Tab-separated table of C-alpha atoms and ligand atoms in Angstrom:
chain	number	residue	atom	x	y	z
A	13	MET	CA	-105.279	28.378	-76.352
A	14	ALA	CA	-102.429	25.885	-75.941
A	15	ALA	CA	-99.764	28.358	-77.135
A	16	GLU	CA	-100.279	30.814	-74.208
A	17	ASN	CA	-99.985	27.783	-72.013
A	18	SER	CA	-96.547	27.279	-70.142
A	19	PHE	CA	-96.089	23.953	-69.497
A	20	ASP	CA	-93.108	21.414	-69.158
A	21	LEU	CA	-92.450	19.798	-72.715
A	22	LEU	CA	-91.070	17.258	-70.830
A	23	LYS	CA	-94.080	16.405	-68.539
A	24	PRO	CA	-96.764	17.618	-70.807
A	25	LEU	CA	-99.291	15.612	-68.606
A	26	GLN	CA	-98.346	17.064	-65.325
A	27	ASN	CA	-101.398	16.875	-62.914
A	28	GLN	CA	-103.665	14.982	-65.627
A	29	LYS	CA	-105.205	11.754	-64.930
A	30	ALA	CA	-105.325	8.928	-67.420
A	31	LEU	CA	-107.077	5.513	-67.491
A	32	VAL	CA	-105.624	2.979	-69.991
A	33	THR	CA	-107.716	-0.069	-70.924
A	34	GLY	CA	-105.982	-3.282	-71.877
A	35	ALA	CA	-103.097	-1.743	-70.077
A	36	SER	CA	-101.403	-4.938	-68.823
A	37	SER	CA	-99.338	-5.829	-72.075
A	38	GLY	CA	-98.486	-4.770	-75.417
A	39	ILE	CA	-99.621	-1.208	-76.865
A	40	GLY	CA	-101.439	-0.698	-73.854
A	41	GLU	CA	-98.761	-1.169	-71.452
A	42	ALA	CA	-96.383	0.876	-73.164
A	43	CYS	CA	-99.177	3.654	-73.446
A	44	ALA	CA	-99.729	3.774	-69.558
A	45	LYS	CA	-96.021	3.997	-68.979
A	46	ALA	CA	-95.422	6.690	-71.459
A	47	LEU	CA	-98.234	8.765	-69.981
A	48	ALA	CA	-97.000	7.977	-66.621
A	49	ALA	CA	-93.370	9.455	-67.897
A	50	ALA	CA	-95.151	12.452	-69.249
A	51	GLY	CA	-96.445	13.292	-65.854
A	52	ALA	CA	-99.946	11.589	-65.591
A	53	ALA	CA	-101.250	9.256	-63.023
A	54	VAL	CA	-102.381	6.364	-64.835
A	55	ALA	CA	-104.986	3.627	-64.027
A	56	VAL	CA	-104.031	0.568	-65.576
A	57	ASN	CA	-107.019	-1.559	-66.764
A	58	TYR	CA	-107.033	-5.358	-66.824
A	59	VAL	CA	-109.600	-7.904	-67.442
A	60	SER	CA	-108.022	-11.288	-66.290
A	61	HIS	CA	-104.593	-11.290	-64.829
A	62	ARG	CA	-104.391	-8.914	-61.871
A	63	GLU	CA	-100.543	-9.519	-61.529
A	64	THR	CA	-99.797	-8.509	-64.848
A	65	ALA	CA	-101.421	-5.177	-63.901
A	66	ASP	CA	-99.604	-5.081	-60.719
A	67	ARG	CA	-96.425	-5.364	-62.764
A	68	VAL	CA	-97.088	-2.455	-64.895
A	69	VAL	CA	-98.207	-0.338	-61.929
A	70	ALA	CA	-94.835	-1.534	-59.896
A	71	ASP	CA	-92.986	-0.585	-62.792
A	72	ILE	CA	-94.552	2.996	-63.026
A	73	ARG	CA	-94.124	3.637	-59.371
A	74	ALA	CA	-90.499	2.713	-59.546
A	75	GLY	CA	-89.865	5.209	-62.118
A	76	GLY	CA	-91.250	7.864	-59.718
A	77	GLY	CA	-95.045	7.602	-61.333
A	78	GLU	CA	-98.337	7.243	-60.025
A	79	ALA	CA	-100.488	4.411	-60.882
A	80	ILE	CA	-103.331	2.076	-59.711
A	81	ALA	CA	-104.695	-1.216	-61.311
A	82	VAL	CA	-108.541	-1.183	-62.022
A	83	HIS	CA	-110.306	-4.281	-63.380
A	84	ALA	CA	-113.349	-4.520	-66.056
A	85	ASP	CA	-114.126	-6.566	-69.081
A	86	VAL	CA	-114.544	-3.167	-71.186
A	87	SER	CA	-117.793	-5.019	-72.658
A	88	ASP	CA	-120.093	-4.819	-69.469
A	89	GLU	CA	-121.598	-1.587	-68.816
A	90	GLY	CA	-121.820	-2.408	-65.311
A	91	GLU	CA	-118.016	-3.284	-64.880
A	92	VAL	CA	-116.932	-0.357	-66.918
A	93	GLN	CA	-119.124	1.891	-64.752
A	94	ALA	CA	-117.710	0.408	-61.637
A	95	MET	CA	-114.097	0.707	-62.985
A	96	PHE	CA	-114.709	4.765	-63.946
A	97	ALA	CA	-116.139	5.330	-60.395
A	98	GLU	CA	-113.161	3.631	-58.682
A	99	ALA	CA	-110.757	5.639	-60.738
A	100	THR	CA	-112.151	8.876	-60.461
A	101	LYS	CA	-112.611	8.201	-56.697
A	102	ALA	CA	-108.455	7.314	-56.518
A	103	PHE	CA	-107.616	9.981	-58.584
A	104	GLY	CA	-110.365	13.036	-58.272
A	105	THR	CA	-111.139	12.967	-61.742
A	106	LEU	CA	-110.211	11.954	-65.054
A	107	ASP	CA	-108.464	13.950	-67.963
A	108	ILE	CA	-107.366	11.216	-70.524
A	109	LEU	CA	-108.658	8.091	-71.767
A	110	VAL	CA	-106.846	5.572	-74.051
A	111	ASN	CA	-109.500	3.324	-75.304
A	112	ASN	CA	-107.022	0.475	-76.137
A	113	ALA	CA	-108.329	-2.923	-75.177
A	114	GLY	CA	-109.065	-5.186	-78.159
A	115	LEU	CA	-108.377	-8.647	-79.269
A	116	GLN	CA	-108.666	-10.675	-82.743
A	117	GLN	CA	-110.838	-13.976	-82.990
A	118	ASP	CA	-109.921	-15.211	-86.538
A	119	ALA	CA	-111.648	-17.288	-88.850
A	120	ALA	CA	-112.279	-17.929	-92.390
A	121	PHE	CA	-115.434	-15.859	-93.118
A	122	GLU	CA	-118.074	-19.158	-93.691
A	123	GLU	CA	-116.698	-20.613	-90.291
A	124	MET	CA	-116.933	-17.418	-88.346
A	125	THR	CA	-119.136	-18.129	-85.355
A	126	LEU	CA	-121.707	-15.795	-84.112
A	127	GLN	CA	-119.625	-15.878	-80.736
A	128	GLN	CA	-116.442	-14.973	-82.758
A	129	TRP	CA	-118.082	-12.089	-84.213
A	130	GLN	CA	-119.951	-10.600	-81.374
A	131	THR	CA	-116.815	-11.073	-78.802
A	132	VAL	CA	-114.442	-9.102	-81.243
A	133	ILE	CA	-117.446	-6.450	-81.906
A	134	GLY	CA	-117.840	-6.158	-77.912
A	135	VAL	CA	-114.493	-5.713	-76.894
A	136	ASN	CA	-113.447	-3.409	-79.600
A	137	LEU	CA	-116.095	-1.384	-80.551
A	138	THR	CA	-118.917	-1.669	-77.879
A	139	GLY	CA	-116.342	-1.622	-75.227
A	140	GLN	CA	-114.900	1.831	-76.771
A	141	PHE	CA	-117.954	3.366	-76.595
A	142	LEU	CA	-118.832	2.100	-72.921
A	143	CYS	CA	-115.574	3.463	-71.563
A	144	ALA	CA	-115.533	6.417	-73.971
A	145	ARG	CA	-119.059	7.561	-72.679
A	146	GLU	CA	-118.263	7.153	-69.004
A	147	ALA	CA	-115.136	9.417	-69.650
A	148	VAL	CA	-117.212	11.927	-71.194
A	149	ARG	CA	-119.840	11.944	-68.779
A	150	GLU	CA	-116.929	13.021	-66.251
A	151	PHE	CA	-115.300	15.331	-68.560
A	152	LEU	CA	-118.791	17.387	-68.768
A	153	ARG	CA	-119.182	16.975	-65.018
A	154	ARG	CA	-115.826	18.789	-64.122
A	155	GLY	CA	-115.425	21.045	-67.473
A	156	VAL	CA	-112.014	22.761	-68.662
A	157	VAL	CA	-109.674	23.534	-65.543
A	158	PRO	CA	-107.076	25.820	-67.628
A	159	ALA	CA	-104.047	25.191	-65.332
A	160	THR	CA	-104.350	21.341	-66.342
A	161	SER	CA	-105.334	21.525	-70.046
A	162	SER	CA	-107.306	23.854	-72.306
A	163	ALA	CA	-109.521	20.626	-73.061
A	164	ALA	CA	-112.150	19.571	-70.839
A	165	GLY	CA	-111.068	16.035	-71.819
A	166	LYS	CA	-108.967	13.820	-74.284
A	167	ILE	CA	-109.945	10.180	-75.918
A	168	ILE	CA	-107.576	8.629	-77.904
A	169	CYS	CA	-108.985	5.506	-79.926
A	170	MET	CA	-106.922	2.661	-80.779
A	171	SER	CA	-107.934	1.923	-84.146
A	172	SER	CA	-105.506	0.142	-86.673
A	173	VAL	CA	-104.640	0.319	-90.142
A	174	HIS	CA	-107.708	-2.026	-90.762
A	175	GLU	CA	-109.890	0.752	-90.084
A	176	VAL	CA	-109.218	1.211	-93.868
A	177	ILE	CA	-107.472	-2.066	-95.312
A	178	PRO	CA	-109.845	-4.855	-95.731
A	179	TRP	CA	-108.830	-8.061	-94.192
A	180	GLY	CA	-109.986	-11.501	-95.219
A	181	GLY	CA	-109.939	-14.042	-92.551
A	182	HIS	CA	-110.842	-11.126	-89.748
A	183	VAL	CA	-113.954	-9.512	-90.829
A	184	ASN	CA	-114.912	-9.331	-87.499
A	185	TYR	CA	-111.766	-7.353	-86.552
A	186	ALA	CA	-111.815	-5.223	-89.505
A	187	SER	CA	-115.512	-4.430	-89.195
A	188	SER	CA	-114.900	-3.425	-85.466
A	189	LYS	CA	-111.864	-0.903	-86.344
A	190	GLY	CA	-114.025	0.305	-89.264
A	191	GLY	CA	-116.994	1.151	-86.620
A	192	VAL	CA	-114.263	2.655	-84.518
A	193	MET	CA	-113.287	5.133	-87.295
A	194	GLN	CA	-116.868	6.628	-87.212
A	195	LEU	CA	-117.226	6.092	-83.507
A	196	MET	CA	-114.218	8.613	-83.362
A	197	LYS	CA	-115.087	10.786	-85.665
A	198	SER	CA	-118.891	11.325	-84.787
A	199	MET	CA	-117.863	11.797	-81.345
A	200	ALA	CA	-115.138	14.316	-82.363
A	201	GLN	CA	-117.823	16.064	-84.200
A	202	GLU	CA	-120.379	16.434	-81.539
A	203	LEU	CA	-117.949	17.049	-78.505
A	204	ALA	CA	-115.592	19.631	-79.848
A	205	PRO	CA	-117.912	22.772	-78.781
A	206	LYS	CA	-117.694	20.999	-75.347
A	207	LYS	CA	-113.991	21.474	-75.471
A	208	ILE	CA	-113.255	17.276	-75.614
A	209	ARG	CA	-111.156	16.198	-78.048
A	210	VAL	CA	-111.129	12.530	-79.664
A	211	ASN	CA	-108.389	11.162	-81.898
A	212	SER	CA	-107.503	7.712	-82.987
A	213	VAL	CA	-104.162	6.024	-83.547
A	214	ALA	CA	-104.060	3.299	-86.217
A	215	PRO	CA	-101.130	1.100	-85.610
A	216	GLY	CA	-99.712	-1.162	-88.230
A	217	ALA	CA	-97.993	-4.139	-87.446
A	218	ILE	CA	-96.492	-3.892	-83.895
A	219	ARG	CA	-94.427	-6.365	-82.012
A	220	THR	CA	-97.061	-7.530	-79.159
A	221	PRO	CA	-98.693	-10.757	-78.319
A	222	ILE	CA	-101.810	-10.162	-80.452
A	223	ASN	CA	-99.640	-10.889	-83.783
A	224	ARG	CA	-96.997	-13.135	-82.122
A	225	SER	CA	-97.330	-15.264	-85.423
A	226	ALA	CA	-96.674	-12.641	-87.766
A	227	TRP	CA	-93.037	-12.062	-86.711
A	228	ASP	CA	-91.586	-14.821	-84.396
A	229	THR	CA	-90.236	-16.597	-87.137
A	230	PRO	CA	-87.592	-15.388	-89.785
A	231	GLU	CA	-90.012	-16.637	-92.513
A	232	ALA	CA	-93.207	-14.711	-91.029
A	233	LEU	CA	-91.068	-11.456	-90.433
A	234	ALA	CA	-89.802	-11.811	-94.157
A	235	ALA	CA	-93.644	-11.923	-95.513
A	236	LEU	CA	-94.591	-9.168	-93.090
A	237	LEU	CA	-91.908	-6.806	-94.137
A	238	LYS	CA	-93.012	-6.895	-97.538
A	239	LEU	CA	-96.079	-5.162	-96.332
A	240	ILE	CA	-94.177	-2.466	-94.694
A	241	PRO	CA	-92.168	0.098	-96.605
A	242	ASP	CA	-90.274	1.348	-93.558
A	243	GLN	CA	-88.768	-2.326	-93.507
A	244	ARG	CA	-89.205	-2.553	-89.618
A	245	ILE	CA	-91.819	-3.839	-87.482
A	246	GLY	CA	-93.006	-1.513	-85.105
A	247	GLU	CA	-92.491	-1.225	-81.351
A	248	PRO	CA	-95.160	-0.719	-78.625
A	249	GLU	CA	-93.299	2.676	-77.867
A	250	ASP	CA	-93.662	4.022	-81.192
A	251	ILE	CA	-97.599	4.062	-80.662
A	252	ALA	CA	-97.213	5.323	-76.959
A	253	ARG	CA	-95.520	8.121	-78.237
A	254	THR	CA	-97.896	9.439	-80.513
A	255	VAL	CA	-100.376	8.893	-77.655
A	256	VAL	CA	-98.577	11.144	-75.465
A	257	TRP	CA	-98.833	13.807	-78.169
A	258	LEU	CA	-102.438	13.523	-78.797
A	259	ALA	CA	-103.366	13.374	-75.056
A	260	SER	CA	-101.319	16.606	-74.445
A	261	ASP	CA	-102.086	20.474	-75.198
A	262	LEU	CA	-99.282	20.119	-77.750
A	263	SER	CA	-102.278	18.655	-80.296
A	264	ASP	CA	-104.894	21.268	-78.932
A	265	TYR	CA	-106.133	22.096	-82.254
A	266	VAL	CA	-106.342	18.572	-83.211
A	267	THR	CA	-109.771	16.462	-83.011
A	268	GLY	CA	-111.364	13.858	-85.340
A	269	ALA	CA	-107.805	12.869	-86.950
A	270	THR	CA	-106.577	9.350	-87.333
A	271	LEU	CA	-102.934	9.225	-87.203
A	272	PHE	CA	-101.486	6.294	-88.882
A	273	VAL	CA	-98.310	4.713	-87.035
A	274	ASP	CA	-97.629	2.057	-89.644
A	275	GLY	CA	-94.138	2.288	-91.447
A	276	GLY	CA	-96.206	3.233	-94.531
A	277	MET	CA	-98.184	0.155	-94.286
A	278	THR	CA	-101.031	2.012	-95.866
A	279	LEU	CA	-99.107	3.339	-98.799
A	280	TYR	CA	-99.970	0.562	-100.812
A	281	PRO	CA	-96.544	-1.166	-100.780
A	282	GLY	CA	-97.312	-3.370	-103.904
A	283	PHE	CA	-97.073	-0.258	-105.927
A	284	ALA	CA	-93.715	0.787	-105.192
A	285	THR	CA	-92.946	-1.443	-108.091
A	286	GLY	CA	-96.057	-2.519	-109.722
A	287	GLY	CA	-98.938	-0.934	-111.435
B	15	LIG	C1	-103.592	-6.262	-86.181
B	15	LIG	C2	-102.106	-6.976	-86.389
B	15	LIG	C3	-101.872	-6.850	-87.484
B	15	LIG	C4	-101.509	-5.334	-87.889
B	15	LIG	C5	-101.303	-5.145	-89.179
B	15	LIG	C6	-103.317	-4.983	-86.230
B	15	LIG	O1	-104.439	-4.376	-86.169
B	15	LIG	O2	-103.778	-6.460	-84.384
B	15	LIG	O3	-102.366	-8.499	-85.789
B	15	LIG	O4	-100.378	-7.562	-87.516
B	15	LIG	O5	-102.744	-4.648	-87.557
B	15	LIG	O6	-102.026	-6.169	-89.951
């Protein structure tokens, strides 16, 4: 039980090994840095620009942390398997997966191409399945090491408020995140007896490249803030802090949960004055 463990509250992930997908920018980058600051060695996954991952690795090492860059397109089974083999060889094992890689390819419904649909489902949903499966195989191979963590492994799925909020113009993206919700919960149910915890973080609007057009002009930001009761856009670190907690034994009895980190976006803000 976590309560009986004595671990450093400032370094709750000491001696743990993590892999973060899509970690060369945005939320993934912040998660990689926060996990490293909490004591974990981190494999920083990237898909196309090695130099961006190298920069994150260099930042982590400059802060005294341990990190490596690992390549894979998460929607490609062979590349995912090769990436997990590389990370487990470098670190010895893996304790934490942050299933973060994701993208948007927006279109009006009648204009959405099959390619746009399949690319988004492939990365956002199939990619989370492929990475989680490899992580679970390693967690089961190694089992619980009580001195490291009371769990055999922890998976944190990056979902979205759009796992519950329908999103016109983005049906591929909203469908992928609705799928992530059931992927996460079904895995959590199946794997809890094996001491593997699976949870999601559902960000609202976070200041990252994926939604730049929603915040980089005063007009867009004003429109966005109407959807956020907390009246501020989120920062990647808001998400990263939650991920560290879910990855640590501080949340040992939490599995199958989605934590909405959204400044209240899922609270039907239109009803604050209407209805
Ligand atoms: C999307 C962002 C969007 C936010 C809130 C996220 O999942 O990726 O583009 O701003 O949800 O709507």
